[in-house]
Each structure stands twice: as C-alpha cells, then as structure tokens.
Short mmCIF file of C-alpha atoms and ligand atoms in Angstrom, two decimals:
data_model
loop_
_atom_site.label_atom_id
_atom_site.label_comp_id
_atom_site.label_asym_id
_atom_site.label_seq_id
_atom_site.Cartn_x
_atom_site.Cartn_y
_atom_site.Cartn_z
CA MET A 47 92.97 130.67 106.30
CA ASP A 48 90.84 128.09 108.17
CA LYS A 49 91.63 127.17 111.75
CA ILE A 50 90.23 124.52 114.07
CA ARG A 51 88.94 125.78 117.39
CA ILE A 52 88.53 123.33 120.26
CA VAL A 53 87.30 123.84 123.79
CA GLY A 54 88.59 120.93 125.83
CA GLY A 55 87.02 118.91 128.57
CA THR A 56 84.11 116.93 127.13
CA PRO A 57 84.13 113.12 126.81
CA LEU A 58 83.40 111.40 123.47
CA ASN A 59 80.42 109.10 123.03
CA GLY A 60 78.89 107.68 119.87
CA THR A 61 80.09 106.31 116.54
CA ILE A 62 82.82 107.46 114.15
CA ARG A 63 82.94 105.97 110.67
CA ILE A 64 86.46 105.11 109.53
CA GLY A 65 87.18 105.87 105.89
CA GLY A 66 89.29 104.10 103.28
CA ALA A 67 93.02 104.38 103.86
CA LYS A 68 94.73 107.40 102.29
CA ASN A 69 98.02 105.52 102.08
CA ALA A 70 96.37 102.64 100.23
CA ALA A 71 94.24 104.82 97.96
CA LEU A 72 97.23 106.80 96.63
CA PRO A 73 99.25 103.84 95.26
CA LEU A 74 96.01 102.19 94.07
CA MET A 75 95.18 105.26 92.01
CA ALA A 76 98.69 105.17 90.50
CA ALA A 77 98.12 101.50 89.64
CA ALA A 78 95.40 102.60 87.20
CA LEU A 79 98.28 103.64 84.89
CA LEU A 80 99.19 99.97 84.43
CA THR A 81 96.18 99.13 82.25
CA ASP A 82 93.90 100.49 79.55
CA GLY A 83 90.97 98.87 81.38
CA ALA A 84 88.86 100.62 83.99
CA LEU A 85 90.02 100.44 87.59
CA VAL A 86 87.11 100.95 89.97
CA LEU A 87 88.14 101.93 93.50
CA GLU A 88 85.57 101.89 96.28
CA ASP A 89 85.66 103.85 99.55
CA VAL A 90 88.17 106.44 98.36
CA PRO A 91 88.39 109.09 101.09
CA ARG A 92 87.62 112.76 100.35
CA LEU A 93 91.03 114.19 101.09
CA ALA A 94 93.32 116.86 99.68
CA ASP A 95 95.94 114.20 98.85
CA ILE A 96 93.39 112.27 96.78
CA ARG A 97 92.58 115.45 94.84
CA SER A 98 96.32 116.03 94.30
CA MET A 99 96.78 112.49 92.95
CA SER A 100 93.69 112.92 90.72
CA GLN A 101 95.13 116.16 89.30
CA LEU A 102 98.42 114.44 88.55
CA LEU A 103 96.80 111.45 86.85
CA ILE A 104 94.42 113.65 84.84
CA GLN A 105 97.34 115.63 83.41
CA HIS A 106 98.90 112.30 82.33
CA GLY A 107 95.64 111.66 80.41
CA VAL A 108 93.78 109.42 82.87
CA GLN A 109 90.02 109.84 82.87
CA ILE A 110 88.55 109.85 86.39
CA ASP A 111 84.80 109.52 86.90
CA GLY A 112 82.81 109.60 90.12
CA ALA A 113 84.85 112.22 91.94
CA GLU A 114 82.69 114.69 93.80
CA GLU A 115 83.11 118.23 92.55
CA GLU A 116 84.44 120.77 95.00
CA GLY A 117 81.50 122.74 96.33
CA GLU A 118 79.08 119.84 95.76
CA ALA A 119 76.73 119.34 98.74
CA PRO A 120 78.89 117.58 101.31
CA PRO A 121 77.69 114.13 102.40
CA ALA A 122 77.28 113.34 106.08
CA ALA A 123 80.28 112.41 108.21
CA ASP A 124 79.13 108.78 108.25
CA ALA A 125 78.68 108.50 104.46
CA PRO A 126 80.79 105.90 102.65
CA GLY A 127 83.73 107.09 100.56
CA GLN A 128 83.60 107.90 96.87
CA THR A 129 83.77 105.27 94.15
CA LEU A 130 86.26 106.41 91.52
CA VAL A 131 86.52 104.93 88.05
CA LEU A 132 89.98 105.47 86.58
CA ASN A 133 90.71 104.83 82.95
CA ALA A 134 94.25 105.16 81.58
CA GLY A 135 93.35 104.17 78.01
CA ASN A 136 94.53 107.52 76.62
CA VAL A 137 97.69 108.46 78.45
CA HIS A 138 99.40 111.20 76.41
CA ASN A 139 101.87 112.77 78.83
CA LEU A 140 104.61 110.86 80.63
CA ARG A 141 105.88 113.82 82.65
CA ALA A 142 104.94 114.41 86.30
CA PRO A 143 105.68 118.11 86.85
CA TYR A 144 107.31 119.67 89.88
CA ASP A 145 104.29 121.84 90.70
CA LEU A 146 102.14 118.78 91.34
CA VAL A 147 104.77 116.41 92.74
CA ARG A 148 105.99 118.92 95.35
CA LYS A 149 102.47 119.05 96.83
CA MET A 150 102.52 115.37 97.65
CA ARG A 151 105.42 112.95 97.87
CA ALA A 152 103.29 109.93 96.92
CA SER A 153 103.28 111.38 93.38
CA VAL A 154 106.56 109.52 92.80
CA LEU A 155 104.44 106.34 92.68
CA VAL A 156 103.56 107.09 89.05
CA LEU A 157 107.20 106.41 88.07
CA GLY A 158 107.08 102.59 88.18
CA PRO A 159 103.74 102.19 86.37
CA LEU A 160 104.52 104.75 83.62
CA LEU A 161 107.93 103.25 82.94
CA ALA A 162 106.65 99.68 82.93
CA ARG A 163 103.75 100.35 80.57
CA PHE A 164 105.16 103.05 78.27
CA GLY A 165 108.95 102.49 78.49
CA ARG A 166 109.60 106.06 79.50
CA ALA A 167 108.75 108.55 82.27
CA GLU A 168 109.91 111.86 83.62
CA VAL A 169 109.03 112.52 87.24
CA SER A 170 110.07 115.49 89.32
CA LEU A 171 112.09 114.61 92.41
CA PRO A 172 109.69 115.09 95.32
CA GLY A 173 112.25 116.70 97.63
CA GLY A 174 112.19 116.57 101.40
CA CYS A 175 109.40 117.60 103.73
CA ALA A 176 108.94 118.63 107.33
CA ILE A 177 109.45 115.13 108.74
CA GLY A 178 112.72 114.35 106.95
CA THR A 179 114.86 114.47 103.81
CA ARG A 180 113.00 111.47 102.35
CA PRO A 181 115.16 110.57 99.32
CA VAL A 182 113.86 108.25 96.60
CA ASP A 183 117.16 106.48 95.89
CA LEU A 184 115.70 103.05 96.71
CA HIS A 185 112.88 103.53 94.19
CA MET A 186 115.46 104.43 91.54
CA GLN A 187 117.91 101.62 92.36
CA ALA A 188 115.13 99.05 92.27
CA LEU A 189 113.94 100.20 88.85
CA GLN A 190 117.55 100.15 87.62
CA ALA A 191 117.78 96.55 88.80
CA LEU A 192 114.85 95.84 86.45
CA GLY A 193 116.88 97.25 83.54
CA ALA A 194 115.69 100.89 83.51
CA GLN A 195 118.16 103.63 82.61
CA LEU A 196 117.73 106.49 85.02
CA GLN A 197 119.32 109.86 85.34
CA VAL A 198 118.51 112.94 87.34
CA GLU A 199 118.49 116.12 85.27
CA ALA A 200 117.29 119.55 86.38
CA GLY A 201 115.39 118.09 89.33
CA TYR A 202 113.66 115.40 87.27
CA ILE A 203 114.14 111.63 87.25
CA LYS A 204 114.38 110.74 83.55
CA ALA A 205 113.74 107.06 83.15
CA GLU A 206 113.81 104.87 80.05
CA ALA A 207 113.34 101.20 79.33
CA PRO A 208 112.83 101.13 75.57
CA ASP A 209 112.75 97.31 75.42
CA GLY A 210 110.66 96.98 78.57
CA LEU A 211 111.61 96.07 82.11
CA VAL A 212 113.06 92.66 82.96
CA GLY A 213 112.42 90.82 86.23
CA ALA A 214 115.31 90.64 88.70
CA GLU A 215 116.15 90.21 92.35
CA VAL A 216 115.74 93.45 94.30
CA ARG A 217 117.10 93.52 97.84
CA PHE A 218 116.24 96.63 99.82
CA PRO A 219 118.87 97.62 102.43
CA PHE A 220 116.01 98.78 104.70
CA VAL A 221 112.24 98.77 104.49
CA SER A 222 110.58 101.37 102.27
CA VAL A 223 106.83 101.39 101.78
CA GLY A 224 106.89 103.59 98.68
CA ALA A 225 109.84 101.84 97.00
CA THR A 226 108.17 98.44 97.56
CA GLU A 227 104.96 99.78 96.00
CA ASN A 228 106.73 101.30 92.99
CA ILE A 229 108.65 98.10 92.24
CA LEU A 230 105.61 95.89 92.83
CA MET A 231 103.69 97.83 90.18
CA ALA A 232 106.62 97.94 87.75
CA ALA A 233 107.36 94.23 88.17
CA ALA A 234 103.75 93.34 87.35
CA LEU A 235 104.47 94.39 83.73
CA ALA A 236 108.14 93.29 83.57
CA ARG A 237 109.34 90.23 81.59
CA GLY A 238 109.98 87.30 83.91
CA GLU A 239 110.22 87.02 87.65
CA THR A 240 111.06 89.69 90.22
CA VAL A 241 111.91 88.76 93.78
CA ILE A 242 111.65 91.66 96.26
CA ARG A 243 113.63 91.01 99.45
CA ASN A 244 113.17 93.05 102.61
CA ALA A 245 109.83 94.18 101.16
CA ALA A 246 107.54 96.40 103.21
CA GLN A 247 104.79 94.38 104.91
CA GLU A 248 102.44 97.30 105.58
CA PRO A 249 98.73 96.47 105.06
CA GLU A 250 98.55 99.19 102.37
CA VAL A 251 101.26 97.38 100.35
CA VAL A 252 99.27 94.15 100.70
CA ASP A 253 96.09 95.96 99.61
CA LEU A 254 97.88 97.23 96.50
CA GLY A 255 99.11 93.69 95.84
CA HIS A 256 95.56 92.29 96.09
CA CYS A 257 94.32 94.86 93.62
CA LEU A 258 97.17 94.05 91.20
CA ILE A 259 96.21 90.36 91.47
CA ALA A 260 92.60 91.31 90.64
CA MET A 261 94.05 93.13 87.58
CA GLY A 262 95.71 89.90 86.46
CA ALA A 263 99.13 90.08 88.12
CA GLU A 264 100.79 87.01 89.59
CA ILE A 265 102.16 87.81 93.06
CA GLU A 266 103.18 85.62 95.98
CA GLY A 267 104.36 86.42 99.50
CA LEU A 268 102.34 89.58 100.13
CA GLY A 269 102.57 90.61 103.77
CA THR A 270 105.95 88.86 104.18
CA SER A 271 109.45 90.25 103.60
CA THR A 272 109.91 88.31 100.33
CA VAL A 273 107.48 89.06 97.55
CA THR A 274 107.66 87.33 94.17
CA VAL A 275 106.07 88.85 91.08
CA ARG A 276 105.79 87.08 87.73
CA GLY A 277 105.31 89.78 85.13
CA ARG A 278 102.51 89.84 82.57
CA ASP A 279 102.35 91.37 79.06
CA SER A 280 99.32 93.36 80.12
CA LEU A 281 96.91 93.83 83.00
CA HIS A 282 93.16 94.38 82.87
CA GLY A 283 90.64 96.51 84.75
CA ALA A 284 89.27 95.48 88.13
CA ARG A 285 87.10 96.58 91.05
CA HIS A 286 88.71 96.96 94.46
CA ALA A 287 87.44 98.15 97.86
CA ILE A 288 90.12 100.05 99.79
CA LEU A 289 90.93 98.79 103.26
CA PRO A 290 90.00 100.96 106.27
CA ASP A 291 92.48 103.59 107.39
CA ARG A 292 94.44 102.19 110.35
CA ILE A 293 95.96 105.58 111.15
CA GLU A 294 92.59 107.34 111.17
CA SER A 295 91.31 104.46 113.38
CA GLY A 296 94.26 104.79 115.75
CA THR A 297 93.92 108.57 115.89
CA TYR A 298 90.27 108.42 117.01
CA ALA A 299 91.11 105.60 119.42
CA VAL A 300 93.63 107.93 121.05
CA ALA A 301 91.03 110.73 121.07
CA VAL A 302 88.69 108.55 123.16
CA ALA A 303 91.57 107.36 125.33
CA MET A 304 92.42 110.98 126.12
CA ALA A 305 88.96 112.52 126.41
CA GLY A 306 87.29 109.48 128.00
CA GLY A 307 83.93 108.06 126.92
CA ASP A 308 82.81 105.18 124.70
CA VAL A 309 83.04 105.27 120.91
CA LEU A 310 82.54 102.66 118.20
CA LEU A 311 85.04 103.12 115.37
CA GLN A 312 82.75 101.81 112.70
CA GLY A 313 84.54 99.82 110.00
CA ALA A 314 87.91 99.86 111.80
CA ARG A 315 89.74 96.54 111.69
CA ALA A 316 91.27 95.36 114.96
CA ASP A 317 93.88 93.27 113.12
CA LEU A 318 95.29 96.39 111.44
CA ILE A 319 95.76 98.37 114.67
CA ALA A 320 97.18 95.66 116.95
CA THR A 321 100.24 97.64 118.11
CA THR A 322 98.16 100.76 118.81
CA THR A 323 95.68 98.62 120.76
CA GLU A 324 98.50 97.04 122.73
CA VAL A 325 99.85 100.44 123.82
CA LEU A 326 96.36 101.70 124.68
CA THR A 327 95.54 98.59 126.69
CA ARG A 328 98.78 98.84 128.65
CA ALA A 329 97.99 102.51 129.27
CA GLY A 330 94.65 101.52 130.83
CA VAL A 331 92.19 101.93 127.93
CA GLU A 332 89.61 99.32 126.97
CA VAL A 333 89.74 98.33 123.29
CA ILE A 334 87.16 95.79 122.12
CA ASP A 335 87.22 93.98 118.78
CA GLU A 336 83.62 94.04 117.47
CA THR A 337 84.38 92.37 114.15
CA GLY A 338 81.41 90.01 114.33
CA ALA A 339 78.87 92.60 115.61
CA ALA A 340 75.88 93.91 113.62
CA VAL A 341 77.87 97.11 113.06
CA PRO A 342 81.45 95.83 112.85
CA GLY A 343 84.34 97.87 114.13
CA VAL A 344 86.45 98.51 117.18
CA ARG A 345 85.06 99.97 120.40
CA VAL A 346 87.26 102.17 122.58
CA ARG A 347 86.30 102.99 126.13
CA ARG A 348 87.74 104.81 129.11
CA ASN A 349 85.56 105.85 131.97
CA GLY A 350 87.13 107.44 134.99
CA ASN A 351 90.40 105.58 135.37
CA GLY A 352 93.77 107.28 134.87
CA LEU A 353 96.38 106.53 132.21
CA THR A 354 99.77 104.92 132.65
CA GLY A 355 102.86 105.90 130.65
CA VAL A 356 104.01 103.31 128.08
CA ASP A 357 107.30 103.34 126.12
CA ILE A 358 106.99 103.26 122.34
CA MET A 359 109.41 102.70 119.48
CA THR A 360 108.34 103.23 115.88
CA GLU A 361 109.22 100.47 113.42
CA PRO A 362 108.14 99.19 110.01
CA TYR A 363 104.96 97.06 110.10
CA PRO A 364 104.14 94.95 112.10
CA GLY A 365 105.91 97.31 114.53
CA PHE A 366 104.40 100.48 115.95
CA PRO A 367 103.65 102.94 113.08
CA THR A 368 105.52 106.23 112.84
CA ASP A 369 102.25 107.77 111.60
CA MET A 370 100.80 107.19 115.12
CA GLN A 371 103.80 108.51 117.06
CA ALA A 372 102.64 112.12 117.47
CA GLN A 373 99.13 111.10 118.55
CA MET A 374 100.50 108.65 121.14
CA MET A 375 102.81 111.36 122.44
CA ALA A 376 99.79 113.62 122.97
CA LEU A 377 98.20 110.80 125.02
CA MET A 378 101.33 110.28 127.13
CA THR A 379 101.44 113.96 128.13
CA GLY A 380 98.59 113.18 130.53
CA ALA A 381 99.68 109.71 131.69
CA GLU A 382 100.99 108.92 135.12
CA GLY A 383 104.77 108.43 135.20
CA ALA A 384 107.00 108.73 132.17
CA ALA A 385 106.99 107.38 128.62
CA MET A 386 110.01 107.14 126.33
CA ILE A 387 109.01 107.57 122.68
CA THR A 388 111.64 106.66 120.09
CA GLU A 389 111.28 107.51 116.41
CA THR A 390 113.35 105.26 114.14
CA ILE A 391 111.80 105.90 110.70
CA PHE A 392 112.08 109.66 110.10
CA GLU A 393 114.90 111.87 111.38
CA ASN A 394 112.74 114.92 112.09
CA ARG A 395 109.38 113.79 113.34
CA PHE A 396 109.12 115.62 116.66
CA MET A 397 107.76 118.98 115.45
CA HIS A 398 104.75 118.56 117.71
CA VAL A 399 106.99 118.59 120.80
CA PRO A 400 107.46 122.38 121.15
CA GLU A 401 103.77 122.98 120.44
CA LEU A 402 102.63 120.38 122.99
CA ALA A 403 105.08 122.01 125.40
CA ARG A 404 103.36 125.36 124.79
CA MET A 405 100.19 123.69 126.03
CA GLY A 406 101.95 122.64 129.24
CA ALA A 407 103.38 119.21 128.31
CA ASN A 408 106.65 118.14 129.89
CA ILE A 409 108.78 116.61 127.11
CA THR A 410 112.55 116.39 126.72
CA VAL A 411 114.05 115.29 123.42
CA HIS A 412 117.34 113.37 123.37
CA GLY A 413 118.25 112.58 119.76
CA ALA A 414 115.66 110.18 118.39
CA SER A 415 113.91 109.76 121.73
CA ALA A 416 111.47 111.96 123.60
CA LEU A 417 110.93 111.52 127.31
CA VAL A 418 107.37 112.48 128.19
CA ARG A 419 106.61 113.07 131.84
CA GLY A 420 102.87 113.18 132.50
CA VAL A 421 101.35 116.43 133.74
CA ALA A 422 98.08 116.96 135.60
CA GLU A 423 96.58 119.15 132.88
CA LEU A 424 97.22 120.83 129.54
CA ASN A 425 96.18 124.39 128.78
CA GLY A 426 94.60 125.54 125.52
CA ALA A 427 96.75 127.79 123.29
CA PRO A 428 97.10 128.87 119.67
CA VAL A 429 99.28 126.18 118.06
CA MET A 430 100.53 125.19 114.63
CA ALA A 431 102.33 122.22 113.18
CA THR A 432 104.08 121.57 109.92
CA ASP A 433 102.84 118.10 109.06
CA LEU A 434 99.73 115.99 109.10
CA ARG A 435 100.15 113.80 112.18
CA ALA A 436 101.82 116.53 114.25
CA SER A 437 98.78 118.71 113.52
CA VAL A 438 96.30 116.08 114.58
CA SER A 439 98.23 115.48 117.80
CA LEU A 440 97.52 119.12 118.67
CA VAL A 441 93.81 118.61 118.02
CA LEU A 442 93.91 115.61 120.38
CA ALA A 443 95.68 117.67 123.04
CA GLY A 444 93.04 120.37 122.55
CA LEU A 445 90.28 117.86 123.39
CA VAL A 446 91.54 117.61 126.98
CA ALA A 447 93.19 121.00 127.45
CA LYS A 448 91.65 123.58 129.72
CA GLY A 449 90.08 126.39 127.68
CA GLU A 450 90.47 127.10 123.98
CA THR A 451 92.98 125.65 121.53
CA LEU A 452 93.26 127.16 118.06
CA VAL A 453 95.04 124.90 115.57
CA ASN A 454 96.44 126.82 112.60
CA ARG A 455 97.37 125.48 109.15
CA VAL A 456 94.37 123.20 108.87
CA TYR A 457 95.38 122.23 105.35
CA HIS A 458 97.76 119.67 106.86
CA LEU A 459 94.79 117.99 108.55
CA ASP A 460 92.77 118.03 105.34
CA ARG A 461 95.50 115.95 103.65
CA GLY A 462 94.63 112.96 105.82
CA TYR A 463 91.43 113.43 107.85
CA GLU A 464 88.02 113.67 106.23
CA ARG A 465 85.57 115.81 108.25
CA LEU A 466 87.63 115.59 111.40
CA GLU A 467 85.67 118.28 113.22
CA GLU A 468 82.31 116.73 112.26
CA LYS A 469 83.35 113.22 113.30
CA LEU A 470 84.56 114.43 116.70
CA GLY A 471 81.74 116.97 117.07
CA ARG A 472 79.06 114.30 116.63
CA CYS A 473 80.56 112.47 119.61
CA GLY A 474 80.34 115.52 121.85
CA ALA A 475 83.62 117.35 121.28
CA ARG A 476 83.38 121.13 121.22
CA ILE A 477 85.24 121.63 117.96
CA GLU A 478 84.63 123.82 114.92
CA ARG A 479 86.36 125.16 111.83
CA VAL A 480 86.67 128.92 111.98
C1 UD1 B 779 101.80 107.83 101.13
C2 UD1 B 779 102.36 106.88 102.13
O1 UD1 B 779 102.08 105.71 102.10
N1 UD1 B 779 103.13 107.40 103.06
C3 UD1 B 779 103.67 106.56 104.11
C4 UD1 B 779 104.91 105.88 103.60
O2 UD1 B 779 105.83 106.91 103.22
P1 UD1 B 779 107.10 106.54 102.34
O3 UD1 B 779 106.76 105.47 101.39
O4 UD1 B 779 107.64 107.82 101.83
O5 UD1 B 779 108.06 105.99 103.48
P2 UD1 B 779 109.24 104.94 103.35
O6 UD1 B 779 108.82 103.65 103.98
O7 UD1 B 779 109.71 104.90 101.95
O8 UD1 B 779 110.36 105.64 104.26
C5 UD1 B 779 111.01 104.98 105.30
C6 UD1 B 779 112.40 105.57 105.48
O9 UD1 B 779 113.18 105.25 104.34
C7 UD1 B 779 113.80 106.40 103.80
N2 UD1 B 779 113.91 106.20 102.33
C8 UD1 B 779 112.82 105.84 101.63
C9 UD1 B 779 112.89 105.65 100.25
C10 UD1 B 779 114.13 105.81 99.62
O10 UD1 B 779 114.27 105.67 98.40
N3 UD1 B 779 115.21 106.16 100.37
C11 UD1 B 779 115.14 106.37 101.73
O11 UD1 B 779 116.15 106.68 102.37
C12 UD1 B 779 112.85 107.53 104.18
O12 UD1 B 779 113.49 108.79 104.14
C13 UD1 B 779 112.43 107.11 105.58
O13 UD1 B 779 113.41 107.51 106.50
O14 UD1 B 779 105.47 105.08 104.65
C14 UD1 B 779 105.88 105.82 105.81
C15 UD1 B 779 106.52 104.85 106.78
O15 UD1 B 779 105.58 103.95 107.24
C16 UD1 B 779 104.67 106.54 106.40
O16 UD1 B 779 105.11 107.37 107.45
C17 UD1 B 779 103.97 107.39 105.34
O17 UD1 B 779 102.75 107.88 105.86
C1 PEP B 780 103.70 111.00 106.35
C2 PEP B 780 102.48 110.79 105.86
O1 PEP B 780 102.14 110.93 104.56
P1 PEP B 780 103.10 111.23 103.31
O2 PEP B 780 104.00 110.06 103.15
O3 PEP B 780 102.16 111.36 102.17
O4 PEP B 780 103.85 112.50 103.63
C3 PEP B 780 101.37 110.37 106.73
O5 PEP B 780 100.34 109.91 106.20
O6 PEP B 780 101.47 110.50 107.97
#
C-alpha cells in the first residue's frame, strides 16, 4: 500500500494551484439527479471521493462524460480540474447500496433528489466513521416534514412520497451541512414554499444553491440562517464552476506557515478562508489577499520569525472550520506558548493527537479540548491516521520534523487532496509517494 515519505526541514517557495472544493462538488454531482437536462460541472477535483460519487450515480443510471479514466496520463499539478457532464435522463435504479454508501458518507445526498424527482428512494444508512457517530436523523426528519414517509429497514432508509413532496417549515435544532443540502435539493422540486431555519451557511451550501438557481430553482437567503425555496415542477440543465476548496487552501497556508517561505495559493479566495487567515495572522504569519493580481489568489509568507500559540474553537461557518482543526493543531505544536484547541462539531476528532505526540508534540486532551504546548522541534516517525484531515496534519508535521516521516494509509489523503506530494514537492518540499 502507498505511503508518503517526507524529509523535513526545507522551506516552501512557489505557486500551488487550489482545486475545486470536494465538499461542493459532491452535493453538486448529486444535484444532477434533479433534472433530465445535462449538468455541466467545471473544476471538479480528481479525488477518490469524486470517483466514489460517480460510481454511485452511474449505478443509478446517470451518464457521466468527461471523467478522466484511471491510468490516463496524469495532468500537471497546476492543471485545471475536470469538466464533468452529468445526465440523469435515464435513471433506472433508486437504490443506493451499502457497498458504495459506506465508502463515503456524502452518498446520503442522493436521498433528497431521488425522492423529490421519482417519489421513492432506498439509501443505505452511511453509519459512523472515525471522527464520530454522524447520524442522519436531521436529513430524515426534514424530508418527513416535506411529507415523505420514511422507515429504516435492514440498514436502509426506505423513503416514499408517491404524491410528491410538499413545501413546509423545517427548523434544524443545530446546524448540519449535509441535512441543509439534502433538503435544499428536495425542496427545489417540492410543491409550494419551504423555509429552512437554522440552515448551514457554509460556502459549499451557497455554491449548491447558486447551481440550483441556474437550474431554474427559486431560492432566497443563501448564506444566511433562513433559506426560502419555492419549488418548481421541474428543473433544467445548467453549467456551473465549482468554488475553490477553502480547506485545501487553508491546509497549504498552514504548510507555508510551518515550513516558512513564500507561496502563492493560486485561485484561493481570501473571503472563504477568513477565520484561518485570522488565526495565522495572530500566530505571526503574513497572509496577503491577491484577488486583483494578474494571477489571483492568496499569498502566504513567513520568513524567519517564530510562531505564537493561538486558541481555536471549531464552529459552523462563519466560525473556524472543523476540517482545519487538525492542521492548525500541527502548526501549534511548534508555536511559542500554549494553544487551547476546542472541537465542538465532532465528538472524536482528535485522532491525530497520539500520532503528533509520537513525533514529539506536547498535547494534553481534556474532553473536547486539547492543550498544545509548543516544543522546539518535532522528530520524524512512521505515523498513521484514520481520517482525511488527521492524515494531512501528519504530512504538515513531517514538513518541519527532523529526519524522515512515513505517513501510512495514504488513501485517506487521496479522498481530499489532489497530487498533494507534487504540489508540495514543486515548492521545495522533500516529499514522495513510496
Ligand atoms: C461532504 C461534506 O461536505 N462534509 C462536510 C460536512 O459533513 P456533514 O454534512 O456530514 O456534517 P454536518 O454539518 O451534518 O455535521 C455536524 C454535526 O451534526 C451531527 N448530525 C448531522 C446530521 C444529522 O442528521 N444528525 C446529526 O447529529 C453530526 O454528527 C455532526 O456532529 O460538514 C462537516 C461540518 O462542517 C465537515 O466536517 C465535513 O467535511
Ligand atoms: C470530514 C470530511 O469529509 P466527509 O464529510 O466526507 O467525511 C472532510 O472533508 O474533512
């Protein structure tokens, strides 16, 4: 099985192209199920999760053109993402099987669109994963509010709405990105008006909303906590460019902050990474918005100066993202003083802690908080993590650790980072896949 080998100690200089957001691309691909027209998605990243979603949609009967075949000559690390053309004109299977859903939790996003368009769907329960139990009760309750009959049988959600879904008020008890996306898609084809209260405001939810509007949906309040959807009888095809990945942007920003150097994150949008920038700036890193420049993006720079510990608490957007928590913890292991990092979204998202500790980090976990006391240096070691962002935090630690770090279970990284080792390698990191 592939591993990533890193020899720490070199600064990063150059340009890293930021790809389209995984967490926007996945719901957008599911949205193709809402219409028999062609949905053209631009800048789709080449990631394992995208291939998993493609497999799921194809078995429902969706035709997908433009996807690069596995084994096809790989484009350069700065090449734009793929353009996929999805056509759900011949959907013949309304069942999302366990074998595909268990690979990727975002598979549950086909539930709303299938039910809304075809009046029936059967989707395997995704189950928990390394970062938490992650139930889908809010998705189900919201669809029930729109008139769907749902029951769980033999591990499958069996959903029916023979006379179609009907708009209603849906009030989420707490913010859920996925549940907001599922109900947004379902409501676009429901009869009448749906008002979603306590809706997720994440940029990926807004991006999905913009695409649905381009497909003919009527939606107001995107990016606020109250979103109103007036349902349509049908939607049509559209073309949509996926927004840049704010977590990939933040991850490479942290890489530069840790390793030092000067890197342009080409295509990154400063407005999407404001909380990450704020933490980095307070820690002593220079982050420059180059939106208007010839090559737009965000420049990250640290030359010589030390880092200061900054406390962090994860929260729904616009708060600090849980998907950046592990990376920021890696940064704080080398900061002067202490940093308290509190995780409020997932109950088990500190799996990187024992591995970072193996590299010499000083971290104590108290419930949902981790107290990180900066150390003078980390030491390379063989490490392994059980989820995507925990894994990448170990790569980041490897960039500054003394000697060699070998990160196992690279398939976690391939879920969310396209050509990670090439992007970092081109900026001077000593990193390779072995
Ligand atoms: C593919 C994708 O976009 N994934 C992101 C999405 O995940 P995802 O959409 O799964 O995350 P949610 O916002 O739904 O989860 C937030 C919290 O709500 C809980 N919950 C959620 C739904 C539900 O029905 N019941 C329930 O209890 C979850 O267990 C979690 O504790 O948002 C998370 C929070 O920003 C990110 O970390 C993930 O990277
Ligand atoms: C947790 C993540 O993804 P998923 O929701 O697909 O597990 C992530 O992108 O960090």
